[in-house]
mmCIF file of C-alpha atoms in Angstrom:
data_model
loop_
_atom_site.group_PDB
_atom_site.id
_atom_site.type_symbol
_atom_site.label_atom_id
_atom_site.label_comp_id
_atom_site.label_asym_id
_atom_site.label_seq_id
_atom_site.Cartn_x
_atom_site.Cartn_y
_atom_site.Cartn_z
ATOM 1 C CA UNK S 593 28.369 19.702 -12.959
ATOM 2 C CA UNK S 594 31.021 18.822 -10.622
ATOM 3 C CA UNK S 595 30.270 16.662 -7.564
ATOM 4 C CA UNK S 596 30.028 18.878 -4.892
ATOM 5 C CA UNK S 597 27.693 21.387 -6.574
ATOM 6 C CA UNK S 598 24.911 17.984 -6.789
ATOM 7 C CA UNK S 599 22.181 17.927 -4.561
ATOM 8 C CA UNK S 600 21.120 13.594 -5.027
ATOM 9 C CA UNK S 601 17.500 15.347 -3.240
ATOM 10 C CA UNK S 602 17.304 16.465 -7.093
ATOM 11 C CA UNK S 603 16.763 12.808 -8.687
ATOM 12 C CA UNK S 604 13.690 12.409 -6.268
ATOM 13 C CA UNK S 605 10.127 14.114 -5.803
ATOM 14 C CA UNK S 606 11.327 15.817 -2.934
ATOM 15 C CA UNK S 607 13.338 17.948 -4.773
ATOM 16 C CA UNK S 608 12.975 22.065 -3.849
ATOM 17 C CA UNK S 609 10.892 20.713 -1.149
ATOM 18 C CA UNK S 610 11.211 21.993 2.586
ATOM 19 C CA UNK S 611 8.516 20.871 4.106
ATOM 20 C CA UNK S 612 7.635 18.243 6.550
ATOM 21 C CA UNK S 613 5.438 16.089 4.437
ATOM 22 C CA UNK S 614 2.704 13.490 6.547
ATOM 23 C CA UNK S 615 1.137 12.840 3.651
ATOM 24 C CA UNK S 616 4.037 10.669 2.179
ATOM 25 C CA UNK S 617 2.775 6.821 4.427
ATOM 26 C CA UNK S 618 6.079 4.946 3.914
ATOM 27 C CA UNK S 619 7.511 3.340 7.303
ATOM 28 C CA UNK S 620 9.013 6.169 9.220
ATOM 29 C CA UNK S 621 12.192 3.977 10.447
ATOM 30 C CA UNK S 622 13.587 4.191 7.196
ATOM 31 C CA UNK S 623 15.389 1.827 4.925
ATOM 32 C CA UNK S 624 16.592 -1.727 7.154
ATOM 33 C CA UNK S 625 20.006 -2.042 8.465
ATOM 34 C CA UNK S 626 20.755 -5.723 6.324
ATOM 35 C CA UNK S 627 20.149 -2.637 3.053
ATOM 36 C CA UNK S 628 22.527 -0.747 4.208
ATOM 37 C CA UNK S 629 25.284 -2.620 5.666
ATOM 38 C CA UNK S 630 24.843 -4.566 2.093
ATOM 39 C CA UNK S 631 24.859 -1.822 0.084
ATOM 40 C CA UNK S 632 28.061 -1.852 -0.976
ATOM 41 C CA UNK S 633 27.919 -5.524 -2.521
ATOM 42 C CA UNK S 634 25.477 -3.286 -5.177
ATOM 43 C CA UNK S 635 28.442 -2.187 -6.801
ATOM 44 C CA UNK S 636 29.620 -5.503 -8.395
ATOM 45 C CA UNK S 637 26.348 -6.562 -9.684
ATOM 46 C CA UNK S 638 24.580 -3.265 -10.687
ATOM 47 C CA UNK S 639 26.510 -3.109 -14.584
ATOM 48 C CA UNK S 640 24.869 -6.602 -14.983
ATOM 49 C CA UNK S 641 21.735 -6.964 -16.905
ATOM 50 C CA UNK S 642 18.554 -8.328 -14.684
ATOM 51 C CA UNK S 643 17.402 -11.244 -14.182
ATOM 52 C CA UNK S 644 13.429 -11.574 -15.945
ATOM 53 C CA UNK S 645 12.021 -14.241 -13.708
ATOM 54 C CA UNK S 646 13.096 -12.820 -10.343
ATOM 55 C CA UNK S 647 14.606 -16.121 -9.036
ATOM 56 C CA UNK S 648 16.627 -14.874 -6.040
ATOM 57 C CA UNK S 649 13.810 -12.702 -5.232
ATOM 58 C CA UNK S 650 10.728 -14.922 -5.912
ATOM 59 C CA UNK S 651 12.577 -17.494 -3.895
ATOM 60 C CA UNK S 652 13.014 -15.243 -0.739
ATOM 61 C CA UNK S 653 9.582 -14.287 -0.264
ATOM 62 C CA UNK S 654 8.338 -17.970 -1.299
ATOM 63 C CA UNK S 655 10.199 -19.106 1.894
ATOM 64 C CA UNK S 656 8.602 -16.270 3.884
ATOM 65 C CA UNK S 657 5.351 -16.510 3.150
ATOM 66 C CA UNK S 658 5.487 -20.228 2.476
ATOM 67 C CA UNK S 659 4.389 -21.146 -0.993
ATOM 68 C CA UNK S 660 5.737 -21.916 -4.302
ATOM 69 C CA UNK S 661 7.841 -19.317 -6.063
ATOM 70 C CA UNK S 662 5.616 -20.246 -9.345
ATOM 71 C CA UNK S 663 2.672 -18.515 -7.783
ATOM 72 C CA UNK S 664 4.911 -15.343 -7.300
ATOM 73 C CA UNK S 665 5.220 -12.794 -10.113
ATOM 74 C CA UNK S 666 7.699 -9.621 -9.142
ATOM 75 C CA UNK S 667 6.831 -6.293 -10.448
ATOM 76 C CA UNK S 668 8.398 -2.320 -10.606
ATOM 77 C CA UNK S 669 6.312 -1.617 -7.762
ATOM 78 C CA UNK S 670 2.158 -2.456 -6.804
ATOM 79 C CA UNK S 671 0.857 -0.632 -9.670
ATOM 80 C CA UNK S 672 2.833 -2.246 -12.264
ATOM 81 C CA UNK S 673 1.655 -5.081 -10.949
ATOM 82 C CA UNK S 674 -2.070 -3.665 -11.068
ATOM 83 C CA UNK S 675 -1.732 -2.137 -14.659
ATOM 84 C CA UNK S 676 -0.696 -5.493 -15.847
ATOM 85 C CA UNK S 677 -3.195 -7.525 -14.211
ATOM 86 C CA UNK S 678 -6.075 -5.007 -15.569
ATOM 87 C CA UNK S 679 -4.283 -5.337 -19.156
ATOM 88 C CA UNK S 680 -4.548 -8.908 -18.753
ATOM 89 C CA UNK S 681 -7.917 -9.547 -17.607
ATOM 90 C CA UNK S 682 -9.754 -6.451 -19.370
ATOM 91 C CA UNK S 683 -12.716 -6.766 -17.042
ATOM 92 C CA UNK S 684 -16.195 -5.217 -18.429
ATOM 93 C CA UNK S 685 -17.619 -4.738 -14.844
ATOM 94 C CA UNK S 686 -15.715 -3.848 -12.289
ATOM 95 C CA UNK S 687 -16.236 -3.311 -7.947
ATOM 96 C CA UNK S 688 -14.475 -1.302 -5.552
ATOM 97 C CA UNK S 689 -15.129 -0.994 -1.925
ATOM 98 C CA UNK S 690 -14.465 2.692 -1.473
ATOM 99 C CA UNK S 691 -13.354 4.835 -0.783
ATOM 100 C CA UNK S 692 -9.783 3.672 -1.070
ATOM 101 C CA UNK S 693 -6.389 3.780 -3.414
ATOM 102 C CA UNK S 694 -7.346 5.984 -6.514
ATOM 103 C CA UNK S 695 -5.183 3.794 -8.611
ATOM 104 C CA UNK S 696 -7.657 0.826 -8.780
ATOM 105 C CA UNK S 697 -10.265 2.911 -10.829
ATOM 106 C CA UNK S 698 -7.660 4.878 -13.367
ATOM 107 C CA UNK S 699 -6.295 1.164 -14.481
ATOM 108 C CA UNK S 700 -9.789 0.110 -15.079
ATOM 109 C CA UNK S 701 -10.711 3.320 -17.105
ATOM 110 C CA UNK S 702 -7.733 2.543 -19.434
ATOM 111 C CA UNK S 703 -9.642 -0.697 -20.931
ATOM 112 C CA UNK S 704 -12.860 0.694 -20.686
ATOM 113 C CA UNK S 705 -14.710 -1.022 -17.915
ATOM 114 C CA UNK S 706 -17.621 -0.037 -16.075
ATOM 115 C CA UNK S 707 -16.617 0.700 -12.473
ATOM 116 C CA UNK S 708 -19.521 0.108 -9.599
ATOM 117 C CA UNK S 709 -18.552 1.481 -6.297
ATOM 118 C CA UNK S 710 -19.311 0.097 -3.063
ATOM 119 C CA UNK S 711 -19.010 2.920 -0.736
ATOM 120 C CA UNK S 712 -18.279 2.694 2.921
ATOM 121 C CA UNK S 713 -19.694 4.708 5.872
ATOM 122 C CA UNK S 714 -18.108 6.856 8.582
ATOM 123 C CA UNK S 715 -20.681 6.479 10.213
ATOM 124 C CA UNK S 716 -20.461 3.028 10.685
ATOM 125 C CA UNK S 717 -16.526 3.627 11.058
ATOM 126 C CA UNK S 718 -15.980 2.835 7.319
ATOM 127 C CA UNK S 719 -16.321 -1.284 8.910
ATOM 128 C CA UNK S 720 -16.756 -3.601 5.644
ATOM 129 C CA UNK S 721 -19.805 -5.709 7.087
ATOM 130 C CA UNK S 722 -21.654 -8.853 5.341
ATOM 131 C CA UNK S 723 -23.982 -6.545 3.253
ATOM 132 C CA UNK S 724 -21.083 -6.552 0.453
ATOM 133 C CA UNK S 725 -22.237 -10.348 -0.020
ATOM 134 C CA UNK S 726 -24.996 -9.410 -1.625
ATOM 135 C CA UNK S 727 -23.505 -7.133 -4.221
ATOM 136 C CA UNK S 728 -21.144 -9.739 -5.586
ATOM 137 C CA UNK S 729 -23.341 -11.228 -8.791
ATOM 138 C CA UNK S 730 -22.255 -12.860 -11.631
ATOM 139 C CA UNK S 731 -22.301 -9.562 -13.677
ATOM 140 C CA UNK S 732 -19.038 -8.236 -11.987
ATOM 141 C CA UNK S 733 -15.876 -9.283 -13.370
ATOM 142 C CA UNK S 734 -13.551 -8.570 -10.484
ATOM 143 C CA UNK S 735 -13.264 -6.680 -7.119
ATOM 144 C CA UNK S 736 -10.915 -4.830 -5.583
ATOM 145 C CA UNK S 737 -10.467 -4.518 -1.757
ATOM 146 C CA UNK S 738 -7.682 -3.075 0.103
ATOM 147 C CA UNK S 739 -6.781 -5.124 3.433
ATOM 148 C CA UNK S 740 -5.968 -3.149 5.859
ATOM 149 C CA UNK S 741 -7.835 0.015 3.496
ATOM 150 C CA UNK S 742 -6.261 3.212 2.790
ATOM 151 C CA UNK S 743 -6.982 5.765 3.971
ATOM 152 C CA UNK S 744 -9.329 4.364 6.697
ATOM 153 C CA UNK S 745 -6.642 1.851 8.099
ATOM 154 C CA UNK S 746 -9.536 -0.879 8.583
ATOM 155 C CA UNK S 747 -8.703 -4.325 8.439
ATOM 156 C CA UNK S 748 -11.775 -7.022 7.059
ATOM 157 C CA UNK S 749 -12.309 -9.406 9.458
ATOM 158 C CA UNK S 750 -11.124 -13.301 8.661
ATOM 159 C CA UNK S 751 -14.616 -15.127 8.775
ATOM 160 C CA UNK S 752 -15.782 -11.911 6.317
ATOM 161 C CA UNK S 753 -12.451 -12.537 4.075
ATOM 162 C CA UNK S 754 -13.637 -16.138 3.954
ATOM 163 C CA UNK S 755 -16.755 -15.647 3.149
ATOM 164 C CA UNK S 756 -15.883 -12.968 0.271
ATOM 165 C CA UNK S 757 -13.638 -15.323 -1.236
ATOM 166 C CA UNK S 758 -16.302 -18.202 -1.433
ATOM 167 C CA UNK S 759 -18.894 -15.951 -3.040
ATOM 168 C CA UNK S 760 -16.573 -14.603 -5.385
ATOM 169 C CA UNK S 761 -15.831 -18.376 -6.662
ATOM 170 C CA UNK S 762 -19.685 -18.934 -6.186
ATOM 171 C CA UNK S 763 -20.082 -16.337 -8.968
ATOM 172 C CA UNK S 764 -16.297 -16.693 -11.150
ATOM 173 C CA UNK S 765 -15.461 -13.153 -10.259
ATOM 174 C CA UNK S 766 -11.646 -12.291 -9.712
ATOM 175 C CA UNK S 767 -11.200 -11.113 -6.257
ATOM 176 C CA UNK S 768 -7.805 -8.391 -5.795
ATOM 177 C CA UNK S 769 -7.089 -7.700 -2.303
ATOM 178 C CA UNK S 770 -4.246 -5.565 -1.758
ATOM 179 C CA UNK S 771 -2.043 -6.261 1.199
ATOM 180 C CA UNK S 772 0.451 -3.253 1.229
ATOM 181 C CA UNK S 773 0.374 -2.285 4.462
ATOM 182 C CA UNK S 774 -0.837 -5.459 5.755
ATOM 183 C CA UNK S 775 2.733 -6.424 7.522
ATOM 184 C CA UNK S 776 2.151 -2.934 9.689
ATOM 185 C CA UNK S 777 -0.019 -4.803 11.888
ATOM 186 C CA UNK S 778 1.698 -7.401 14.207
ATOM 187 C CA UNK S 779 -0.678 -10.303 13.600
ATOM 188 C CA UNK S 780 -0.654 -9.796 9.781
ATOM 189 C CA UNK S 781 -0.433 -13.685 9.312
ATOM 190 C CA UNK S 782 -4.207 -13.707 10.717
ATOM 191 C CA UNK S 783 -5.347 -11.712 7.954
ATOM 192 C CA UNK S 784 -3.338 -12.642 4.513
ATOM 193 C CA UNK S 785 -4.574 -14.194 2.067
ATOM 194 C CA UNK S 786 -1.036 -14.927 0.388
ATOM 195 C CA UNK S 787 -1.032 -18.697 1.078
ATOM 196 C CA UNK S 788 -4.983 -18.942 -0.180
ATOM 197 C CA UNK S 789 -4.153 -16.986 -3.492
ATOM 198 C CA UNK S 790 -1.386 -19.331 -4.119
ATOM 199 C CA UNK S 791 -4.094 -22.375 -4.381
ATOM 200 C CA UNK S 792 -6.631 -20.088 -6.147
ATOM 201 C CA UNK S 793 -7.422 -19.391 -9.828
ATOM 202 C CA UNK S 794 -9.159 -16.694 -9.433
ATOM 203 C CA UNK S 795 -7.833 -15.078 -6.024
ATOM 204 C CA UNK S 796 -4.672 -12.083 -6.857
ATOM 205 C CA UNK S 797 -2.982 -10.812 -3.713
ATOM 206 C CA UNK S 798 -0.567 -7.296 -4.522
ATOM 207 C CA UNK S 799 2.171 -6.138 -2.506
ATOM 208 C CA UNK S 800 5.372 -4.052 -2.079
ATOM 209 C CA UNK S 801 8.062 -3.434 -0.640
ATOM 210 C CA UNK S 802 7.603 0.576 -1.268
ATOM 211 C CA UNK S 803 5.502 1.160 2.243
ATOM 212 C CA UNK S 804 6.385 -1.695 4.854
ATOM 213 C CA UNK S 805 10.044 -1.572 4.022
ATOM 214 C CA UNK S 806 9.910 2.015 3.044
ATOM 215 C CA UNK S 807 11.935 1.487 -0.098
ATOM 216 C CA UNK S 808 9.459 3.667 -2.838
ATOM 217 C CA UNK S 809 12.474 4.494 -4.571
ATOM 218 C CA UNK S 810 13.482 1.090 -5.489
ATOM 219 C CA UNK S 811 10.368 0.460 -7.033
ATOM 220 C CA UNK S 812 9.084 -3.716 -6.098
ATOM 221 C CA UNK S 813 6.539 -4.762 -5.485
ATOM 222 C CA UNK S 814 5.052 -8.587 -6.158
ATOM 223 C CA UNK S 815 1.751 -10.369 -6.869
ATOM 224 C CA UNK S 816 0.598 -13.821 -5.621
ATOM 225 C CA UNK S 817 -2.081 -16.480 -7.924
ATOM 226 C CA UNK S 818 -2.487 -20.104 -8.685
ATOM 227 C CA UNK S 819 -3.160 -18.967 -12.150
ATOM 228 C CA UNK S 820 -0.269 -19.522 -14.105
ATOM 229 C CA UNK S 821 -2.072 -18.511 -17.053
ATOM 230 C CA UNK S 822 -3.102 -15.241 -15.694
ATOM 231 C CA UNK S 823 1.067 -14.688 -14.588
ATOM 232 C CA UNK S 824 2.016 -15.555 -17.850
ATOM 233 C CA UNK S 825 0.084 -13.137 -19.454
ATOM 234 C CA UNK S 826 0.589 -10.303 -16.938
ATOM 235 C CA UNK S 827 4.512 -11.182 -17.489
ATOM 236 C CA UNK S 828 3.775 -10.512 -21.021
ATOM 237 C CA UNK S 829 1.994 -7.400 -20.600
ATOM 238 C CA UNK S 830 4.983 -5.183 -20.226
ATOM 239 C CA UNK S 831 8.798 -4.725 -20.802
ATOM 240 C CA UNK S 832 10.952 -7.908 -19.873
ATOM 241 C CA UNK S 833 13.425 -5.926 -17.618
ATOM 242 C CA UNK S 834 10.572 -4.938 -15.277
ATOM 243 C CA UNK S 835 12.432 -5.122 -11.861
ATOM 244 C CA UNK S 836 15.938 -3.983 -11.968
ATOM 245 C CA UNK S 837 19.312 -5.272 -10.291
ATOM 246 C CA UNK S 838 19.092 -2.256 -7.545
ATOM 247 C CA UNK S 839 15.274 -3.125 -6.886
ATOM 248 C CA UNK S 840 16.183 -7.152 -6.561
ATOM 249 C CA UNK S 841 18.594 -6.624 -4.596
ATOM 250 C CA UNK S 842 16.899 -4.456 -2.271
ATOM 251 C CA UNK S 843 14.018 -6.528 -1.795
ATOM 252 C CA UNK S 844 16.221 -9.808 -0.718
ATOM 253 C CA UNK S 845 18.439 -7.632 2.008
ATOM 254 C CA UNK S 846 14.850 -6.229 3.247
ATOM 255 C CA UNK S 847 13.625 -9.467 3.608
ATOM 256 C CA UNK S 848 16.763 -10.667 5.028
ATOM 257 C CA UNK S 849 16.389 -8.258 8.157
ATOM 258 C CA UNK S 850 15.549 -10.102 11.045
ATOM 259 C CA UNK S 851 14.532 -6.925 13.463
ATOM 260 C CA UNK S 852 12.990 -4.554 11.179
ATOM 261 C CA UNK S 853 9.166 -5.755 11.189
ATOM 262 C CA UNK S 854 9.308 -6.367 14.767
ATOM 263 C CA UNK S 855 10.867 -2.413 16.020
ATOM 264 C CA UNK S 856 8.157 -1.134 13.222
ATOM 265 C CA UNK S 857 5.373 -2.938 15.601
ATOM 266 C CA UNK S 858 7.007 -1.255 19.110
ATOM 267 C CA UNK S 859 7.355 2.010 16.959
ATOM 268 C CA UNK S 860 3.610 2.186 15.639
ATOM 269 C CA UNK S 861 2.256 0.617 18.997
ATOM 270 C CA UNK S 862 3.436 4.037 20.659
ATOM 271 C CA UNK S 863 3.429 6.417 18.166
ATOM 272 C CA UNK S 864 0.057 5.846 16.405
ATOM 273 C CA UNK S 865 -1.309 5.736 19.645
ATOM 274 C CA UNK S 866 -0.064 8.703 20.799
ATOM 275 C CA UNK S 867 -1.015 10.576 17.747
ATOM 276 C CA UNK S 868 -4.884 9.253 17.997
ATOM 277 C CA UNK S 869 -5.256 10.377 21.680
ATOM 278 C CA UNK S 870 -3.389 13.891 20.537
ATOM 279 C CA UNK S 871 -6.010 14.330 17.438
ATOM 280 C CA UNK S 872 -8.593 13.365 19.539
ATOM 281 C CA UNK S 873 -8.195 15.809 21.938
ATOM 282 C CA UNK S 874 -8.771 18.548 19.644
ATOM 283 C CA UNK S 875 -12.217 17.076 19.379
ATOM 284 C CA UNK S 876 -11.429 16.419 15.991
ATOM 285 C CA UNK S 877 -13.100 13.093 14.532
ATOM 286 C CA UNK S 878 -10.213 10.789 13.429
ATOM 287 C CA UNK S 879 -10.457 7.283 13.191
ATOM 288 C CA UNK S 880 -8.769 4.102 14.550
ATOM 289 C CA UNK S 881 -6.127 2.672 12.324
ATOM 290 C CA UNK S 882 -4.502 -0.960 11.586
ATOM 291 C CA UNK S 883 -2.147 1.335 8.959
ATOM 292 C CA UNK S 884 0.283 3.690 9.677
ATOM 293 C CA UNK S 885 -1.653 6.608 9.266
ATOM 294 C CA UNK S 886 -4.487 8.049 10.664
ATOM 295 C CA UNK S 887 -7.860 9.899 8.669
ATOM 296 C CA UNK S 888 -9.080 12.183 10.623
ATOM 297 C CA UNK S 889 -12.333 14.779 9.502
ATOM 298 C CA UNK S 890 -12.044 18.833 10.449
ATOM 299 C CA UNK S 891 -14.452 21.701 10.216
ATOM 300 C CA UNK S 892 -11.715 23.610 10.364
ATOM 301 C CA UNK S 893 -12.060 25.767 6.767
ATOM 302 C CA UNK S 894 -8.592 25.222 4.702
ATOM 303 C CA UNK S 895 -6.775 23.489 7.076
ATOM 304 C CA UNK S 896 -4.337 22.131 4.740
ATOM 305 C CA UNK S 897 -3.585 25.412 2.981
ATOM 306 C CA UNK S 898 -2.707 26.868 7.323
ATOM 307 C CA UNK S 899 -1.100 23.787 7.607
ATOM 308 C CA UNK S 900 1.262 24.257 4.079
ATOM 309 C CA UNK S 901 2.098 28.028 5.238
ATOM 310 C CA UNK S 902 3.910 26.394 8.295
ATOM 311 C CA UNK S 903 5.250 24.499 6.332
ATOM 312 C CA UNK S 904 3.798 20.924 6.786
ATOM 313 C CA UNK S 905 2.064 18.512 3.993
ATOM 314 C CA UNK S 906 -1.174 16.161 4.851
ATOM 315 C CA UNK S 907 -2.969 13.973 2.375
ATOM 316 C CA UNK S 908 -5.829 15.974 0.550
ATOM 317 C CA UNK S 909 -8.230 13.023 1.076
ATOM 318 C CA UNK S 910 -10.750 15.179 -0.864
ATOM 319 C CA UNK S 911 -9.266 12.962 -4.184
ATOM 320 C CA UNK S 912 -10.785 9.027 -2.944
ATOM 321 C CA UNK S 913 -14.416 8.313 -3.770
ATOM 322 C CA UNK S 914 -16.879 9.433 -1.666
ATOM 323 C CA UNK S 915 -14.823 11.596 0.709
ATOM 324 C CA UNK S 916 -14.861 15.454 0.793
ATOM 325 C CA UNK S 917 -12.261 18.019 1.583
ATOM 326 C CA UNK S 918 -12.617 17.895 5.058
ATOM 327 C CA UNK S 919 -10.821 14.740 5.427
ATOM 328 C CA UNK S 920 -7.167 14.489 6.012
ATOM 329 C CA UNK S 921 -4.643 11.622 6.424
ATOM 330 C CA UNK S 922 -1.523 11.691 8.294
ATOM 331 C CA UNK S 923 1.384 9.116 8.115
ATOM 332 C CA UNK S 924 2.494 8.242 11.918
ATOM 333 C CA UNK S 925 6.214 9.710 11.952
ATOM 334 C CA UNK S 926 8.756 10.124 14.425
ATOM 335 C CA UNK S 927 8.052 11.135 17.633
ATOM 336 C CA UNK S 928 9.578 14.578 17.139
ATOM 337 C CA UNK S 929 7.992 15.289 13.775
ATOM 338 C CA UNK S 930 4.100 14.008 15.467
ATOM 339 C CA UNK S 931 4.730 16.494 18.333
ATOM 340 C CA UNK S 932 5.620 19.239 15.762
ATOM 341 C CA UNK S 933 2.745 18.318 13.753
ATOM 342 C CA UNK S 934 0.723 18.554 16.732
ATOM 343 C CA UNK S 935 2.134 21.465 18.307
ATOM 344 C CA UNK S 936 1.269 23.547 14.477
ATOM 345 C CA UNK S 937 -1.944 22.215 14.440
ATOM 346 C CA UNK S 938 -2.660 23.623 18.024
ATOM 347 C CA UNK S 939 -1.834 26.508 16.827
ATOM 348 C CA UNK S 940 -4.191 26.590 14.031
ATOM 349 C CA UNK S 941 -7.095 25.427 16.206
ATOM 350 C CA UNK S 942 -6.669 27.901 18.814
#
């Protein structure tokens, strides 16, 4: 095929597609600047094998997050991460506050555990209150809560984190919290539990690169414990070449980027907002978000199927536990894609 006949749109999932997709929650600004003004530097390194342990990149994000690079294990992305940690631990009895990322429950089904679900209420704004205390027993094996959640975009409260954390050592159950789209919110250092997990034995914290950094291509994504046991054998769980010399070196220009996490805050601060009070007006029920997205809950029959004929993609929210098809989530985009998004959708509701 020569080169000008090649579409590179054909090597991704957006391939044939024409539509403006909101359902897609990567950050909206894009790849950072320190990737791309680096990018070139890939070509002198990328015929080279890579390296297992992740030094250059384990080191990076032990001096951001400041702890040791032992307690950091680098992965092809959060679920790699999550398939080996599941694979390592084989839990019998598993939690999950719901309803949240779908990928939690289809790693646990794989090694046969029994999966409880813990199911927040809209009602209540899908807040995580104290009552969860009481369902951590000794008969679980291990938990799973995403901080901030997806889809709701709630963040758990610090004291409440705290508090989890000591019941779940009260009761030797592995806690998982899930941090990938923690760094949307401004004060994220309030709420991690990176440093903690680094101390604790039985305390994993995920993340990636794939949604804050918006590099899903790439693939990275990392995992923070004290347990060096539990590393080891999650390290052992899958191939040796897990991150590649692309994804690496991705990850340590991302990190590198002094500006990036800072315009993301003045971007969502505006746009998210502005998005919520459009949503709102239609006297549709959506909900506040720490995330960048926004659920939001429509009597409108088939909305997604009107909103696919112009041409536009939303999360069918329909697929986490405990919500129906009346739920939709939207990622926060650019300001000209939101105001076509709302524009359509005014349309519809009309």
């Amino acid at each position: 095929m020569k080169q000008e006949e090649y579409s590179w749109l054909l090597i991704t999932e957006k391939a044939n597609s024409h539509y403006l997709d909101f359902s897609v929650n990567t950050n909206s600004l894009g790849i950072p600047d320190t990737l791309r003004e680096n990018f070139s530097h890939l070509i002198s390194v990328v015929g080279s094998y890579p390296d297992t342990d992740c030094v250059t990149l384990s080191t990076a994000l032990a001096e951001k997050y400041k702890i040791s690079s032992n307690s950091l294990l680098c992965g092809n992305g959060a679920d790699d991460l999550l398939y080996r940690l599941v694979f390592a631990l084989k839990p019998h009895r598993a939690l999950i506050i719901e309803p949240t990322y779908e990928e939690y429950n289809r790693a646990l089904e794989l090694v046969n555990c029994n999966v409880y679900h813990y199911q927040l209420s809209p009602t209540n704004q899908f807040e995580l209150s104290r009552d969860l205390l009481t369902a951590i027993t000794k008969d679980l094996d291990i938990i799973f809560l995403c901080n901030p959640n997806n889809p709701t975009g709630n963040i758990v409260r610090p004291q409440l984190l705290g508090e989890i954390i000591e019941k779940c050592q009260k009761e030797n159950v592995f806690l998982v919290v899930d941090e990938c789209f923690l760094e949307f919110i401004q004060d994220w250092e309030t709420y991690t539990l990176k440093s903690k997990a680094a101390a604790s034995s039985n305390l994993v914290v995920i993340d990636a690169f794939t949604k804050t950094y918006s590099l899903a291509g790439f693939r990275l994504g990392f995992c923070i414990s004290g347990n060096d046991s539990l590393l080891e054998n999650m390290k052992s769980q899958g191939q040796s070449y897990g991150v590649s010399v692309p994804a690496q070196f991705a990850g340590v220009c991302a990190l590198m980027d002094q500006h990036y996490l800072q315009e993301t805050y003045a971007f969502l601060s505006v746009e998210r907002t502005w998005l919520y009070s459009q949503l709102h007006a239609f006297d549709i029920e959506v909900w506040p978000s720490q995330g960048n997205f926004l659920l939001f809950k429509t009597a409108y029959p088939n909305l997604r199927q009107a909103l696919i004929r112009n041409r536009i993609k939303v999360r069918d929210c329909s697929q986490f536990y405990g919500l129906g098809p009346e739920y939709c989530r939207i990622a926060v985009r650019s300001h000209e894609e939101n105001v076509k998004f709302i524009e359509v959708l005014r349309t519809i509701l009309k």
